[in-house]
Short mmCIF file of C-alpha atoms and ligand atoms in Angstrom, two decimals:
data_model
loop_
_atom_site.label_atom_id
_atom_site.label_comp_id
_atom_site.label_asym_id
_atom_site.label_seq_id
_atom_site.Cartn_x
_atom_site.Cartn_y
_atom_site.Cartn_z
CA MET A 349 -6.38 23.76 -28.18
CA THR A 350 -5.35 20.22 -27.61
CA ARG A 351 -7.71 17.43 -28.67
CA VAL A 352 -6.80 15.56 -25.51
CA ASP A 353 -8.60 16.00 -22.19
CA GLU A 354 -5.60 16.10 -19.84
CA LEU A 355 -7.25 15.04 -16.62
CA CYS A 356 -4.18 14.64 -14.38
CA TYR A 357 -3.90 18.41 -13.96
CA ARG A 358 -7.43 18.69 -12.58
CA ASP A 359 -7.69 15.44 -10.62
CA ALA A 360 -4.45 13.82 -9.52
CA TYR A 361 -6.41 10.93 -7.95
CA LEU A 362 -7.99 9.75 -11.20
CA ARG A 363 -6.55 6.29 -11.95
CA SER A 364 -8.70 5.11 -14.83
CA VAL A 365 -10.40 6.90 -17.72
CA ALA A 366 -12.64 5.82 -20.58
CA ALA A 367 -11.26 7.19 -23.85
CA ARG A 368 -11.22 6.81 -27.60
CA VAL A 369 -8.10 6.27 -29.70
CA LEU A 370 -7.34 9.29 -31.88
CA ASP A 371 -4.02 8.33 -33.51
CA VAL A 372 -1.66 5.36 -33.60
CA ALA A 373 1.87 5.74 -34.96
CA ALA A 374 4.20 2.78 -35.36
CA ALA A 375 6.48 3.79 -38.21
CA GLU A 376 9.69 3.86 -36.18
CA GLY A 377 10.51 3.24 -32.54
CA PRO A 378 7.90 2.16 -29.99
CA PRO A 379 4.20 2.39 -30.92
CA LEU A 380 2.68 5.73 -29.93
CA VAL A 381 -0.99 6.22 -29.10
CA VAL A 382 -2.94 9.46 -28.66
CA LEU A 383 -6.26 9.22 -26.78
CA ASP A 384 -9.02 11.83 -26.51
CA ALA A 385 -8.71 11.71 -22.70
CA THR A 386 -6.06 10.45 -20.33
CA ALA A 387 -5.06 10.36 -16.67
CA PHE A 388 -1.39 9.96 -17.59
CA TYR A 389 1.11 12.60 -16.50
CA PRO A 390 3.53 13.13 -19.40
CA GLY A 391 6.56 13.89 -17.21
CA GLY A 392 8.22 17.21 -16.51
CA GLY A 393 9.37 19.39 -13.62
CA GLY A 394 11.44 16.53 -12.24
CA GLN A 395 8.47 14.12 -12.05
CA PRO A 396 8.77 11.10 -14.35
CA SER A 397 5.87 10.13 -16.56
CA ASP A 398 3.33 7.52 -15.52
CA ARG A 399 3.18 3.90 -16.57
CA GLY A 400 0.11 1.74 -16.96
CA ALA A 401 -2.07 0.00 -19.51
CA ILE A 402 -4.61 0.52 -22.28
CA LEU A 403 -7.52 -1.96 -22.37
CA ARG A 404 -9.75 -2.25 -25.44
CA GLY A 405 -13.41 -2.69 -24.52
CA ALA A 406 -14.47 -4.71 -27.58
CA ASP A 407 -12.18 -7.71 -27.02
CA GLY A 408 -10.37 -7.12 -23.72
CA ARG A 409 -6.99 -6.81 -25.41
CA THR A 410 -4.49 -4.90 -23.27
CA TRP A 411 -1.29 -3.05 -24.07
CA SER A 412 1.30 -2.07 -21.54
CA VAL A 413 2.15 1.66 -21.53
CA ARG A 414 5.77 2.11 -20.53
CA ALA A 415 5.92 5.91 -20.64
CA ALA A 416 4.10 9.02 -21.74
CA ARG A 417 5.36 12.34 -22.98
CA ARG A 418 4.26 15.53 -24.62
CA SER A 419 4.74 15.55 -28.36
CA GLY A 420 3.37 18.20 -30.70
CA GLY A 421 1.52 19.68 -27.72
CA GLU A 422 -0.33 16.43 -26.97
CA ILE A 423 0.14 13.69 -24.40
CA VAL A 424 1.38 10.59 -26.24
CA HIS A 425 1.40 7.08 -24.73
CA GLU A 426 4.38 4.89 -25.57
CA LEU A 427 3.49 1.18 -25.71
CA ASP A 428 5.67 -1.84 -25.09
CA PRO A 429 5.77 -3.33 -28.61
CA PRO A 430 3.42 -6.36 -28.53
CA ASP A 431 4.82 -9.74 -29.65
CA ASP A 432 2.13 -10.23 -32.29
CA GLY A 433 2.42 -6.68 -33.58
CA GLU A 434 -1.27 -5.93 -33.10
CA LEU A 435 -1.97 -2.33 -32.11
CA PRO A 436 -5.12 -0.45 -31.20
CA SER A 437 -6.84 1.35 -34.06
CA ALA A 438 -8.12 4.92 -34.35
CA GLY A 439 -11.70 4.96 -33.09
CA ASP A 440 -11.30 2.07 -30.60
CA ALA A 441 -13.05 2.56 -27.26
CA VAL A 442 -10.53 1.88 -24.51
CA THR A 443 -9.90 2.28 -20.82
CA VAL A 444 -6.58 3.78 -19.81
CA ASP A 445 -5.30 2.76 -16.36
CA LEU A 446 -2.39 4.13 -14.37
CA ASP A 447 0.08 2.04 -12.42
CA TRP A 448 -1.45 3.67 -9.38
CA ALA A 449 0.99 2.46 -6.71
CA ARG A 450 3.81 4.06 -8.67
CA ARG A 451 1.92 7.29 -9.39
CA TYR A 452 0.77 7.69 -5.79
CA ALA A 453 4.36 7.23 -4.58
CA LEU A 454 5.38 9.96 -7.04
CA MET A 455 2.63 12.26 -5.73
CA ARG A 456 3.80 11.76 -2.14
CA THR A 457 7.42 12.27 -3.17
CA HIS A 458 6.67 15.40 -5.17
CA THR A 459 4.73 17.01 -2.33
CA ALA A 460 7.51 16.06 0.12
CA LEU A 461 10.06 17.82 -2.11
CA HIS A 462 7.91 20.96 -2.16
CA ALA A 463 7.71 20.84 1.65
CA LEU A 464 11.51 20.63 1.68
CA CYS A 465 11.74 23.65 -0.65
CA GLY A 466 9.26 25.53 1.49
CA VAL A 467 11.23 24.96 4.70
CA VAL A 468 14.60 25.76 3.14
CA TRP A 469 13.23 29.00 1.67
CA ARG A 470 11.33 30.11 4.76
CA ASP A 471 14.02 29.26 7.33
CA TYR A 472 17.22 29.88 5.35
CA GLY A 473 16.21 32.01 2.33
CA ALA A 474 17.81 29.53 -0.06
CA LEU A 475 16.51 29.36 -3.64
CA VAL A 476 15.82 26.06 -5.34
CA THR A 477 17.59 25.60 -8.65
CA GLY A 478 16.44 22.15 -9.70
CA GLY A 479 15.31 18.73 -8.64
CA ASN A 480 14.48 15.24 -9.72
CA MET A 481 12.55 12.28 -8.32
CA GLU A 482 11.74 8.62 -8.56
CA PRO A 483 8.85 6.94 -6.75
CA GLY A 484 9.78 7.19 -3.05
CA GLY A 485 12.76 9.52 -3.21
CA GLY A 486 14.40 12.45 -4.87
CA ARG A 487 16.84 15.31 -4.70
CA MET A 488 16.69 19.08 -4.70
CA ASP A 489 19.44 21.55 -5.53
CA PHE A 490 19.65 24.88 -3.73
CA GLU A 491 21.71 28.06 -3.75
CA PHE A 492 22.63 27.40 -0.16
CA GLU A 493 26.18 28.44 0.63
CA ARG A 494 26.07 27.76 4.38
CA MET A 495 24.49 24.31 4.26
CA SER A 496 26.03 21.86 6.75
CA GLY A 497 25.26 18.47 8.29
CA ASP A 498 23.75 20.13 11.37
CA LEU A 499 21.51 22.31 9.23
CA VAL A 500 20.41 19.31 7.19
CA ASP A 501 19.40 17.46 10.38
CA ALA A 502 17.40 20.49 11.48
CA ILE A 503 15.77 20.73 8.05
CA GLU A 504 14.71 17.08 8.13
CA HIS A 505 13.17 17.57 11.56
CA THR A 506 11.31 20.73 10.49
CA VAL A 507 10.00 19.19 7.26
CA ASN A 508 8.58 16.24 9.21
CA ASP A 509 6.93 18.67 11.66
CA GLU A 510 5.34 20.53 8.76
CA LEU A 511 4.09 17.33 7.10
CA ARG A 512 2.47 16.24 10.38
CA ARG A 513 0.53 19.50 10.53
CA ALA A 514 -1.81 18.03 7.91
CA ARG A 515 -1.57 21.02 5.60
CA ASP A 516 -3.90 21.06 2.60
CA VAL A 517 -2.29 21.08 -0.83
CA ARG A 518 -4.16 23.20 -3.40
CA VAL A 519 -3.93 23.48 -7.15
CA ASN A 520 -4.70 26.87 -8.70
CA VAL A 521 -4.58 28.10 -12.27
CA LEU A 522 -3.94 31.85 -12.46
CA PRO A 523 -3.72 34.36 -15.30
CA ARG A 524 -0.05 35.04 -16.01
CA ALA A 525 -0.10 38.64 -14.74
CA GLU A 526 -1.69 37.57 -11.47
CA ALA A 527 0.85 34.80 -10.97
CA PHE A 528 3.77 37.15 -11.59
CA ALA A 529 2.41 39.49 -8.90
CA ILE A 530 2.90 36.81 -6.21
CA PRO A 531 6.29 37.52 -4.60
CA ASP A 532 6.80 33.88 -3.56
CA LEU A 533 6.63 32.66 -7.13
CA ILE A 534 9.66 34.71 -8.13
CA ARG A 535 11.97 32.26 -6.37
CA THR A 536 10.88 29.46 -8.67
CA LYS A 537 11.27 29.29 -12.38
CA VAL A 538 8.04 31.08 -13.22
CA ASN A 539 10.07 33.88 -14.84
CA LEU A 540 11.59 31.36 -17.25
CA LEU A 541 8.23 30.29 -18.66
CA PRO A 542 7.78 31.10 -22.35
CA PRO A 543 5.90 34.37 -22.99
CA GLY A 544 3.13 32.52 -24.87
CA ILE A 545 1.86 30.78 -21.74
CA GLU A 546 -1.14 32.74 -20.49
CA GLU A 547 -2.06 30.72 -17.44
CA ILE A 548 0.19 29.58 -14.65
CA ARG A 549 -0.62 26.51 -12.59
CA THR A 550 0.45 26.75 -8.97
CA ILE A 551 0.76 24.24 -6.16
CA GLU A 552 0.24 25.62 -2.67
CA ILE A 553 1.02 23.76 0.52
CA VAL A 554 -1.20 26.01 2.57
CA GLY A 555 0.87 28.00 5.06
CA LEU A 556 4.21 26.65 3.85
CA ASP A 557 4.97 26.78 0.14
CA LEU A 558 3.71 28.16 -3.16
CA GLN A 559 5.27 27.28 -6.50
CA ALA A 560 4.49 27.33 -10.18
CA ASP A 561 4.33 23.63 -10.97
CA GLY A 562 2.88 21.20 -13.48
CA GLY A 563 3.10 18.01 -11.42
CA THR A 564 0.69 15.81 -9.51
CA HIS A 565 0.47 16.09 -5.73
CA VAL A 566 -1.36 14.59 -2.78
CA ALA A 567 -4.23 16.65 -1.33
CA ASN A 568 -2.85 16.88 2.20
CA THR A 569 0.63 16.60 3.69
CA ARG A 570 -0.52 13.84 6.05
CA GLU A 571 -0.60 11.53 3.01
CA VAL A 572 3.14 12.00 2.55
CA GLY A 573 4.04 10.42 5.88
CA GLY A 574 7.58 11.45 6.76
CA ILE A 575 10.93 11.96 5.08
CA ARG A 576 14.51 11.01 5.80
CA VAL A 577 17.45 12.93 4.39
CA THR A 578 19.70 10.29 2.84
CA GLY A 579 22.55 12.53 1.80
CA TYR A 580 23.75 15.99 0.91
CA GLU A 581 26.60 17.19 -1.19
CA SER A 582 28.31 20.27 -2.45
CA LYS A 583 27.99 20.98 -6.16
CA GLY A 584 30.22 24.04 -5.80
CA ARG A 585 30.66 26.85 -3.29
CA ILE A 586 27.05 27.98 -3.56
CA ASN A 587 25.15 25.08 -5.05
CA LYS A 588 24.21 22.24 -2.70
CA ARG A 589 22.16 19.12 -3.16
CA ILE A 590 19.91 17.41 -0.61
CA ARG A 591 18.68 13.84 -1.18
CA MET A 592 15.66 12.46 0.63
CA GLU A 593 13.34 9.47 0.71
CA LEU A 594 9.89 8.81 2.07
CA VAL A 595 9.44 6.92 5.33
CA ASP A 596 6.08 5.47 6.31
ZN1 LIG B 995 7.27 20.47 -8.26
#
């Protein structure tokens, strides 16, 4: 069991958390801080980690957090090295705050990419093979031999229709065996998960898409707004890439 309460997986809308410093490491590279609770997403599944700040209650000192990641099973916050070298200490009571504008843009982008996957799978039977995103835009790769400019236009139109339907987005955590019994999950990388993982987290855009996923998402597709396809390219005979961005 991790010592860290990883709140982003239960509540993607949590921007600020009271926490206590567990460990500080500054031997080499940027200072690293482990807290007993955090709202930070450590990155993964194509979604970059959050940025933000740590504020110490006792004296109001703040440190900028430039990234987070998972290290030794725990979420670790990577600080911008402060000019005066002062770091938080184990035991300090702090507040950890996300750069919320950035995180919320990532949530909207991530859900938009799942809507894209859902449409491409439902309407064309094409499997997703990978993806990546920045706040406000991203790309998905598909096994999609017959993709063309006309199809991409149709896909953009259909994705926007689906987003406007105000579909709820649900997070579920299922026992591994139950997750593997869901036919829709087979098209994602659930079968590549290490055998030791006993629970599978899924993201469902109700009525459109269901995937095993560790990221943070908006609660309803209406929060995404719309998308625009900004490009597509062939990565081989079968593998195709679609790029998109959010439009308000
Ligand atoms: Zn995802």
